[in-house]
mmCIF file of C-alpha atoms and ligand atoms in Angstrom:
data_model
loop_
_atom_site.group_PDB
_atom_site.id
_atom_site.type_symbol
_atom_site.label_atom_id
_atom_site.label_comp_id
_atom_site.label_asym_id
_atom_site.label_seq_id
_atom_site.Cartn_x
_atom_site.Cartn_y
_atom_site.Cartn_z
ATOM 1 C CA MET A 1 54.959 -54.785 -74.242
ATOM 2 C CA ILE A 2 55.820 -51.160 -75.048
ATOM 3 C CA PRO A 3 52.854 -49.238 -76.495
ATOM 4 C CA LEU A 4 53.186 -49.128 -80.282
ATOM 5 C CA ASP A 5 52.558 -45.362 -80.054
ATOM 6 C CA LEU A 6 55.938 -44.919 -78.412
ATOM 7 C CA VAL A 7 57.905 -46.361 -81.339
ATOM 8 C CA SER A 8 59.820 -43.363 -82.680
ATOM 9 C CA VAL A 9 60.264 -42.230 -86.268
ATOM 10 C CA ASP A 10 64.043 -42.287 -85.726
ATOM 11 C CA ALA A 11 64.011 -45.887 -84.559
ATOM 12 C CA LEU A 12 61.897 -46.948 -87.532
ATOM 13 C CA GLU A 13 64.047 -45.003 -89.980
ATOM 14 C CA SER A 14 67.224 -46.553 -88.702
ATOM 15 C CA LEU A 15 65.720 -50.070 -88.903
ATOM 16 C CA ALA A 16 64.405 -49.359 -92.412
ATOM 17 C CA ASN A 17 67.884 -48.283 -93.576
ATOM 18 C CA ASN A 18 69.357 -51.526 -92.308
ATOM 19 C CA ALA A 19 66.482 -53.590 -93.672
ATOM 20 C CA GLN A 20 67.160 -52.250 -97.163
ATOM 21 C CA GLN A 21 70.446 -54.177 -97.168
ATOM 22 C CA HIS A 22 68.559 -57.410 -96.552
ATOM 23 C CA THR A 23 66.790 -57.107 -99.904
ATOM 24 C CA GLN A 24 69.968 -58.592 -101.374
ATOM 25 C CA SER A 25 69.448 -61.896 -99.604
ATOM 26 C CA GLY A 26 66.166 -62.428 -101.465
ATOM 27 C CA GLN A 27 65.093 -63.060 -105.053
ATOM 28 C CA LEU A 28 62.270 -61.720 -107.165
ATOM 29 C CA PRO A 29 59.624 -64.325 -108.063
ATOM 30 C CA THR A 30 59.334 -65.077 -111.767
ATOM 31 C CA TYR A 31 56.325 -67.407 -112.084
ATOM 32 C CA ILE A 32 54.162 -64.291 -112.449
ATOM 33 C CA PRO A 33 56.360 -62.407 -114.950
ATOM 34 C CA ALA A 34 55.163 -58.910 -113.939
ATOM 35 C CA LEU A 35 56.277 -59.507 -110.333
ATOM 36 C CA GLY A 36 59.784 -60.111 -111.658
ATOM 37 C CA GLN A 37 59.840 -56.486 -112.882
ATOM 38 C CA ALA A 38 59.554 -55.031 -109.357
ATOM 39 C CA ASN A 39 62.325 -52.899 -107.861
ATOM 40 C CA PRO A 40 64.717 -55.375 -106.183
ATOM 41 C CA ASP A 41 65.969 -52.688 -103.759
ATOM 42 C CA GLY A 42 62.533 -51.441 -102.762
ATOM 43 C CA PHE A 43 61.550 -51.276 -99.112
ATOM 44 C CA SER A 44 58.759 -49.305 -97.476
ATOM 45 C CA VAL A 45 56.895 -49.531 -94.194
ATOM 46 C CA HIS A 46 53.773 -47.961 -92.773
ATOM 47 C CA LEU A 47 52.912 -48.176 -89.090
ATOM 48 C CA LEU A 48 49.448 -47.205 -87.916
ATOM 49 C CA THR A 49 48.012 -47.294 -84.410
ATOM 50 C CA ILE A 50 44.448 -47.228 -83.160
ATOM 51 C CA THR A 51 45.159 -43.838 -81.578
ATOM 52 C CA GLY A 52 45.960 -42.341 -84.980
ATOM 53 C CA GLN A 53 49.762 -42.461 -84.880
ATOM 54 C CA THR A 54 51.047 -42.839 -88.468
ATOM 55 C CA ILE A 55 54.676 -43.358 -89.440
ATOM 56 C CA GLN A 56 55.943 -44.084 -92.917
ATOM 57 C CA VAL A 57 59.587 -44.921 -93.606
ATOM 58 C CA GLY A 58 61.674 -46.302 -96.467
ATOM 59 C CA ASP A 59 60.989 -45.592 -100.129
ATOM 60 C CA ARG A 60 58.176 -43.481 -101.461
ATOM 61 C CA PRO A 61 55.252 -45.908 -101.315
ATOM 62 C CA LEU A 62 54.178 -47.362 -104.653
ATOM 63 C CA PRO A 63 51.139 -49.571 -105.168
ATOM 64 C CA PHE A 64 51.686 -53.324 -105.345
ATOM 65 C CA ALA A 65 49.414 -56.347 -105.847
ATOM 66 C CA LEU A 66 48.402 -57.759 -102.492
ATOM 67 C CA MET A 67 48.547 -61.409 -103.639
ATOM 68 C CA SER A 68 48.211 -63.714 -100.613
ATOM 69 C CA VAL A 69 47.935 -60.804 -98.178
ATOM 70 C CA MET A 70 44.339 -60.738 -99.463
ATOM 71 C CA LYS A 71 43.623 -64.144 -97.912
ATOM 72 C CA PRO A 72 42.804 -62.886 -94.380
ATOM 73 C CA PHE A 73 40.461 -60.344 -95.956
ATOM 74 C CA ILE A 74 38.741 -62.898 -98.192
ATOM 75 C CA LEU A 75 38.169 -64.856 -94.981
ATOM 76 C CA LEU A 76 37.011 -61.803 -93.027
ATOM 77 C CA TYR A 77 34.588 -60.773 -95.762
ATOM 78 C CA ALA A 78 33.201 -64.320 -96.049
ATOM 79 C CA LEU A 79 32.765 -64.462 -92.262
ATOM 80 C CA GLU A 80 30.991 -61.117 -92.166
ATOM 81 C CA GLN A 81 28.760 -62.009 -95.129
ATOM 82 C CA VAL A 82 27.759 -65.599 -94.369
ATOM 83 C CA GLY A 83 28.849 -66.226 -90.757
ATOM 84 C CA ALA A 84 31.401 -68.493 -89.115
ATOM 85 C CA GLU A 85 29.337 -71.698 -89.161
ATOM 86 C CA SER A 86 28.922 -71.603 -92.902
ATOM 87 C CA VAL A 87 32.573 -70.594 -93.546
ATOM 88 C CA LEU A 88 33.891 -73.356 -91.301
ATOM 89 C CA ARG A 89 31.868 -75.919 -93.236
ATOM 90 C CA SER A 90 33.891 -74.950 -96.331
ATOM 91 C CA VAL A 91 37.387 -74.622 -94.900
ATOM 92 C CA GLY A 92 39.424 -75.922 -91.953
ATOM 93 C CA ILE A 93 41.563 -74.195 -89.336
ATOM 94 C CA GLN A 94 44.573 -76.503 -89.179
ATOM 95 C CA PRO A 95 48.092 -75.412 -90.182
ATOM 96 C CA SER A 96 49.805 -77.225 -93.031
ATOM 97 C CA ASP A 97 53.488 -77.956 -93.392
ATOM 98 C CA HIS A 98 53.100 -78.294 -97.152
ATOM 99 C CA ALA A 99 53.557 -75.423 -99.594
ATOM 100 C CA TYR A 100 50.702 -72.916 -99.933
ATOM 101 C CA ASN A 101 49.777 -74.386 -103.341
ATOM 102 C CA SER A 102 50.106 -78.063 -102.464
ATOM 103 C CA LEU A 103 47.756 -80.453 -104.247
ATOM 104 C CA ALA A 104 49.152 -83.337 -102.174
ATOM 105 C CA GLN A 105 47.882 -81.686 -98.970
ATOM 106 C CA LEU A 106 44.427 -81.231 -100.475
ATOM 107 C CA GLU A 107 44.352 -84.847 -101.682
ATOM 108 C CA ALA A 108 45.406 -86.077 -98.249
ATOM 109 C CA ASP A 109 42.504 -84.060 -96.825
ATOM 110 C CA ARG A 110 40.115 -85.472 -99.488
ATOM 111 C CA GLY A 111 39.372 -82.073 -100.908
ATOM 112 C CA PHE A 112 38.547 -80.265 -97.636
ATOM 113 C CA PRO A 113 40.933 -77.287 -97.610
ATOM 114 C CA ARG A 114 43.092 -77.282 -94.522
ATOM 115 C CA ASN A 115 42.907 -73.539 -93.838
ATOM 116 C CA PRO A 116 41.995 -70.267 -95.566
ATOM 117 C CA MET A 117 45.598 -68.976 -95.716
ATOM 118 C CA ILE A 118 46.592 -71.520 -98.367
ATOM 119 C CA ASN A 119 45.393 -71.468 -101.967
ATOM 120 C CA SER A 120 42.858 -74.311 -101.682
ATOM 121 C CA GLY A 121 41.093 -72.611 -98.767
ATOM 122 C CA ALA A 122 41.038 -69.208 -100.407
ATOM 123 C CA ILE A 123 39.789 -70.639 -103.730
ATOM 124 C CA ALA A 124 37.001 -72.533 -101.923
ATOM 125 C CA LEU A 125 35.911 -69.324 -100.175
ATOM 126 C CA CYS A 126 36.063 -67.414 -103.470
ATOM 127 C CA SER A 127 33.357 -69.730 -104.813
ATOM 128 C CA ARG A 128 31.039 -68.664 -101.985
ATOM 129 C CA LEU A 129 31.345 -64.882 -102.159
ATOM 130 C CA PRO A 130 28.193 -62.939 -103.031
ATOM 131 C CA GLY A 131 27.806 -61.732 -106.626
ATOM 132 C CA ALA A 132 26.577 -63.028 -109.962
ATOM 133 C CA THR A 133 29.890 -63.039 -111.852
ATOM 134 C CA PRO A 134 33.581 -63.311 -110.892
ATOM 135 C CA HIS A 135 33.996 -59.621 -111.708
ATOM 136 C CA GLU A 136 31.058 -58.668 -109.470
ATOM 137 C CA ARG A 137 32.310 -60.839 -106.588
ATOM 138 C CA CYS A 138 35.709 -59.220 -106.757
ATOM 139 C CA HIS A 139 34.241 -55.746 -107.146
ATOM 140 C CA ARG A 140 31.920 -56.159 -104.147
ATOM 141 C CA LEU A 141 34.702 -57.396 -101.892
ATOM 142 C CA CYS A 142 36.976 -54.552 -103.019
ATOM 143 C CA GLN A 143 34.216 -52.005 -102.401
ATOM 144 C CA TRP A 144 33.479 -53.446 -98.969
ATOM 145 C CA LEU A 145 37.122 -53.255 -97.939
ATOM 146 C CA ASN A 146 37.496 -49.718 -99.279
ATOM 147 C CA ASP A 147 34.421 -48.662 -97.291
ATOM 148 C CA GLN A 148 35.298 -50.475 -94.074
ATOM 149 C CA ALA A 149 39.003 -49.662 -94.014
ATOM 150 C CA GLN A 150 39.083 -46.335 -95.891
ATOM 151 C CA THR A 151 41.482 -47.808 -98.426
ATOM 152 C CA HIS A 152 41.942 -47.114 -102.140
ATOM 153 C CA LEU A 153 42.366 -50.642 -103.456
ATOM 154 C CA THR A 154 42.046 -51.091 -107.218
ATOM 155 C CA LEU A 155 42.448 -54.016 -109.585
ATOM 156 C CA ASP A 156 45.932 -54.019 -111.151
ATOM 157 C CA GLU A 157 45.090 -54.985 -114.722
ATOM 158 C CA THR A 158 48.747 -55.363 -115.729
ATOM 159 C CA ILE A 159 49.469 -57.944 -113.048
ATOM 160 C CA LEU A 160 46.161 -59.701 -113.774
ATOM 161 C CA ALA A 161 47.074 -59.923 -117.467
ATOM 162 C CA SER A 162 50.440 -61.357 -116.461
ATOM 163 C CA VAL A 163 48.755 -63.948 -114.187
ATOM 164 C CA ARG A 164 46.352 -64.925 -116.988
ATOM 165 C CA ASP A 165 49.123 -65.040 -119.573
ATOM 166 C CA ARG A 166 50.800 -67.889 -117.810
ATOM 167 C CA PRO A 167 48.043 -70.161 -116.460
ATOM 168 C CA ASN A 168 49.014 -71.566 -113.076
ATOM 169 C CA GLU A 169 48.675 -75.342 -113.458
ATOM 170 C CA GLN A 170 49.023 -75.953 -109.754
ATOM 171 C CA ASN A 171 46.130 -73.649 -108.905
ATOM 172 C CA GLN A 172 44.067 -75.108 -111.754
ATOM 173 C CA ALA A 173 44.629 -78.605 -110.398
ATOM 174 C CA ILE A 174 43.643 -77.447 -106.897
ATOM 175 C CA ALA A 175 40.431 -75.836 -108.203
ATOM 176 C CA ARG A 176 39.570 -78.965 -110.222
ATOM 177 C CA TYR A 177 40.150 -81.216 -107.221
ATOM 178 C CA LEU A 178 37.982 -78.989 -105.021
ATOM 179 C CA ASP A 179 35.307 -79.231 -107.692
ATOM 180 C CA VAL A 180 35.345 -83.007 -108.144
ATOM 181 C CA THR A 181 35.252 -83.535 -104.377
ATOM 182 C CA ASP A 182 32.253 -81.199 -104.151
ATOM 183 C CA HIS A 183 33.904 -78.405 -102.212
ATOM 184 C CA LEU A 184 33.017 -75.515 -104.534
ATOM 185 C CA ALA A 185 29.804 -73.545 -104.901
ATOM 186 C CA THR A 186 30.665 -72.486 -108.485
ATOM 187 C CA SER A 187 32.640 -74.016 -111.343
ATOM 188 C CA ALA A 188 36.374 -74.441 -110.812
ATOM 189 C CA ALA A 189 37.084 -71.860 -113.516
ATOM 190 C CA GLU A 190 34.887 -69.240 -111.867
ATOM 191 C CA ALA A 191 36.324 -69.822 -108.382
ATOM 192 C CA LEU A 192 39.851 -69.518 -109.764
ATOM 193 C CA ASP A 193 38.956 -66.400 -111.712
ATOM 194 C CA VAL A 194 37.697 -64.691 -108.537
ATOM 195 C CA TYR A 195 40.816 -65.813 -106.652
ATOM 196 C CA GLU A 196 43.144 -64.475 -109.338
ATOM 197 C CA GLN A 197 41.362 -61.141 -109.507
ATOM 198 C CA LEU A 198 41.426 -60.744 -105.737
ATOM 199 C CA CYS A 199 45.167 -61.505 -105.620
ATOM 200 C CA CYS A 200 45.618 -58.616 -108.063
ATOM 201 C CA LEU A 201 43.898 -55.998 -105.927
ATOM 202 C CA SER A 202 46.541 -53.453 -105.307
ATOM 203 C CA GLY A 203 47.331 -50.701 -102.817
ATOM 204 C CA THR A 204 50.224 -49.051 -100.997
ATOM 205 C CA VAL A 205 51.718 -49.836 -97.580
ATOM 206 C CA SER A 206 49.394 -47.169 -96.231
ATOM 207 C CA ASP A 207 46.361 -49.066 -97.590
ATOM 208 C CA LEU A 208 47.735 -52.311 -96.208
ATOM 209 C CA ALA A 209 48.192 -50.798 -92.747
ATOM 210 C CA GLN A 210 44.592 -49.529 -92.918
ATOM 211 C CA LEU A 211 43.453 -53.065 -93.757
ATOM 212 C CA GLY A 212 45.414 -54.252 -90.733
ATOM 213 C CA LEU A 213 43.667 -51.706 -88.536
ATOM 214 C CA LEU A 214 40.311 -53.055 -89.732
ATOM 215 C CA LEU A 215 41.284 -56.410 -88.241
ATOM 216 C CA VAL A 216 42.658 -54.858 -85.045
ATOM 217 C CA ALA A 217 39.937 -52.321 -84.284
ATOM 218 C CA GLY A 218 37.338 -52.265 -87.073
ATOM 219 C CA ALA A 219 33.591 -52.689 -86.689
ATOM 220 C CA ILE A 220 33.682 -56.467 -87.158
ATOM 221 C CA ALA A 221 32.370 -59.290 -84.987
ATOM 222 C CA PRO A 222 34.853 -60.133 -82.189
ATOM 223 C CA ARG A 223 34.668 -63.833 -83.071
ATOM 224 C CA HIS A 224 35.632 -63.054 -86.660
ATOM 225 C CA ARG A 225 38.544 -60.894 -85.493
ATOM 226 C CA GLN A 226 39.763 -63.728 -83.257
ATOM 227 C CA LEU A 227 39.430 -66.335 -85.980
ATOM 228 C CA VAL A 228 41.251 -64.364 -88.687
ATOM 229 C CA THR A 229 44.001 -63.154 -86.340
ATOM 230 C CA ALA A 230 44.651 -66.605 -84.882
ATOM 231 C CA LEU A 231 44.867 -68.120 -88.369
ATOM 232 C CA MET A 232 47.358 -65.420 -89.387
ATOM 233 C CA MET A 233 49.441 -66.372 -86.352
ATOM 234 C CA THR A 234 49.357 -70.118 -87.097
ATOM 235 C CA CYS A 235 49.257 -70.166 -90.925
ATOM 236 C CA GLY A 236 50.125 -66.692 -92.278
ATOM 237 C CA LEU A 237 53.766 -67.017 -93.321
ATOM 238 C CA TYR A 238 53.828 -70.295 -95.233
ATOM 239 C CA GLN A 239 56.115 -72.913 -93.601
ATOM 240 C CA TYR A 240 57.728 -70.162 -91.496
ATOM 241 C CA SER A 241 54.504 -69.488 -89.562
ATOM 242 C CA GLY A 242 55.227 -71.593 -86.475
ATOM 243 C CA ARG A 243 58.736 -70.285 -86.064
ATOM 244 C CA PHE A 244 57.662 -66.665 -86.491
ATOM 245 C CA ALA A 245 54.933 -67.176 -83.869
ATOM 246 C CA VAL A 246 57.469 -68.515 -81.383
ATOM 247 C CA GLU A 247 60.322 -66.128 -82.176
ATOM 248 C CA VAL A 248 58.422 -62.920 -82.964
ATOM 249 C CA GLY A 249 54.925 -63.488 -81.580
ATOM 250 C CA LEU A 250 52.819 -61.363 -83.943
ATOM 251 C CA PRO A 251 50.006 -62.439 -86.272
ATOM 252 C CA ALA A 252 51.170 -61.772 -89.836
ATOM 253 C CA LYS A 253 50.401 -62.556 -93.470
ATOM 254 C CA SER A 254 52.734 -62.380 -96.428
ATOM 255 C CA GLY A 255 52.274 -62.483 -100.188
ATOM 256 C CA VAL A 256 54.448 -63.343 -103.164
ATOM 257 C CA SER A 257 54.586 -59.676 -104.236
ATOM 258 C CA GLY A 258 56.761 -58.966 -101.165
ATOM 259 C CA ALA A 259 54.040 -57.582 -98.913
ATOM 260 C CA VAL A 260 53.872 -58.503 -95.234
ATOM 261 C CA LEU A 261 51.195 -57.296 -92.830
ATOM 262 C CA ALA A 262 51.808 -57.736 -89.097
ATOM 263 C CA LEU A 263 49.216 -56.986 -86.427
ATOM 264 C CA VAL A 264 49.803 -55.816 -82.891
ATOM 265 C CA PRO A 265 46.498 -56.810 -81.277
ATOM 266 C CA ARG A 266 44.607 -53.966 -79.576
ATOM 267 C CA GLN A 267 47.288 -51.513 -80.744
ATOM 268 C CA GLY A 268 47.849 -51.250 -84.468
ATOM 269 C CA ALA A 269 49.308 -52.651 -87.652
ATOM 270 C CA ILE A 270 52.632 -52.611 -89.480
ATOM 271 C CA ALA A 271 52.639 -53.006 -93.273
ATOM 272 C CA CYS A 272 55.889 -53.732 -95.134
ATOM 273 C CA TYR A 273 56.654 -54.047 -98.824
ATOM 274 C CA SER A 274 59.912 -55.244 -100.307
ATOM 275 C CA PRO A 275 59.787 -57.521 -103.373
ATOM 276 C CA PRO A 276 62.759 -59.944 -103.001
ATOM 277 C CA LEU A 277 61.649 -63.163 -101.290
ATOM 278 C CA ASP A 278 63.554 -65.591 -99.079
ATOM 279 C CA ALA A 279 63.682 -69.337 -99.773
ATOM 280 C CA ILE A 280 60.298 -69.906 -98.084
ATOM 281 C CA GLY A 281 58.620 -67.137 -100.096
ATOM 282 C CA ASN A 282 58.419 -64.316 -97.540
ATOM 283 C CA SER A 283 59.810 -60.837 -98.187
ATOM 284 C CA ALA A 284 63.389 -61.100 -96.892
ATOM 285 C CA ALA A 285 63.818 -57.479 -95.783
ATOM 286 C CA SER A 286 60.305 -57.230 -94.334
ATOM 287 C CA ILE A 287 60.776 -60.294 -92.147
ATOM 288 C CA TRP A 288 64.141 -58.982 -90.964
ATOM 289 C CA PHE A 289 62.573 -55.612 -90.168
ATOM 290 C CA LEU A 290 59.644 -57.112 -88.242
ATOM 291 C CA ARG A 291 61.913 -59.390 -86.230
ATOM 292 C CA GLN A 292 64.109 -56.463 -85.196
ATOM 293 C CA LEU A 293 61.218 -54.117 -84.466
ATOM 294 C CA ALA A 294 59.322 -56.692 -82.402
ATOM 295 C CA ALA A 295 62.436 -57.385 -80.338
ATOM 296 C CA GLN A 296 63.356 -53.712 -79.858
ATOM 297 C CA ALA A 297 59.843 -52.552 -78.994
ATOM 298 C CA ASP A 298 58.952 -55.704 -77.089
ATOM 299 C CA LEU A 299 55.894 -56.370 -79.242
ATOM 300 C CA ASN A 300 55.570 -60.148 -78.745
ATOM 301 C CA VAL A 301 51.923 -60.727 -77.796
ATOM 302 C CA PHE A 302 52.958 -63.550 -75.482
ATOM 303 C CA GLY A 303 54.808 -61.100 -73.225
HETATM 304 N N1 LIG B 1 48.341 -65.602 -106.761
HETATM 305 C C1 LIG B 1 49.409 -66.215 -106.096
HETATM 306 C C2 LIG B 1 49.341 -67.714 -106.319
HETATM 307 O O1 LIG B 1 48.369 -68.347 -106.075
HETATM 308 C C3 LIG B 1 49.438 -65.861 -104.657
HETATM 309 C C4 LIG B 1 50.477 -66.595 -103.929
HETATM 310 C C5 LIG B 1 51.005 -65.879 -102.738
HETATM 311 O O2 LIG B 1 51.046 -64.653 -102.679
HETATM 312 O O3 LIG B 1 51.399 -66.620 -101.828
HETATM 313 O O4 LIG B 1 50.279 -68.273 -106.763
#
């Protein structure tokens, strides 16, 4: 493994230029209408190392909603607030080969969410976050992340309005099923409200890289770091997770907005944003970029 510090600006710039062409192989999501308005040619990357090396390439970074890239941080916050024993009573650690919003998977598991990187697991954890109201739960998590990771995350009200405008029946059914099988600590509506707000926290690639650094080198319990990072490796990229682990060998998490965060354990984090998604739902250009970079810089954690 080559130290991440030695990756040059030139190498990243050249990869970013090529990655931009791969935006064309993806499509913008439309089920959240505001996400369909994103720039289909956009591509930006921020690399940050624990020694302070910072490289930004691609387009001028604009804020985007984190969507499912929040899931590792919902898990981390829950772990840090209530501890691993309690968290692992509410959610499992097994990968799923169903879609991230599969009700069938949850039914097969009798309401016990398979892992925290899919919607059922994240919604179950959202019901257990500290705070009296959904707004307060979201606000406290946002504040905690901004303090711990020196980020500037804010709630994107436009995206949240767009999410609320078109109620997501799949997520509603998941929340209801969690509720009737006694896997929520609040009402289904409240758990879903927290989940939707947290998906709409927004930041730039620089913020996302800072969040990554929190997982790599932040003041968090080592067991929590191991748990979150391992689950990113096994469950972070939807049904592509296993293949990415074998072929690229980096823990990563993607979201439907086109964000992908990859971690290089003990070294740093690479945050990518490019809205068009491939058939599985990962940012097409970001995945291409990470595959190339990991191969060129020999970043695979398995040597
Ligand atoms: N809020 C989105 C949903 O539940 C997040 C999905 C994602 O980014 O994977 O549909």
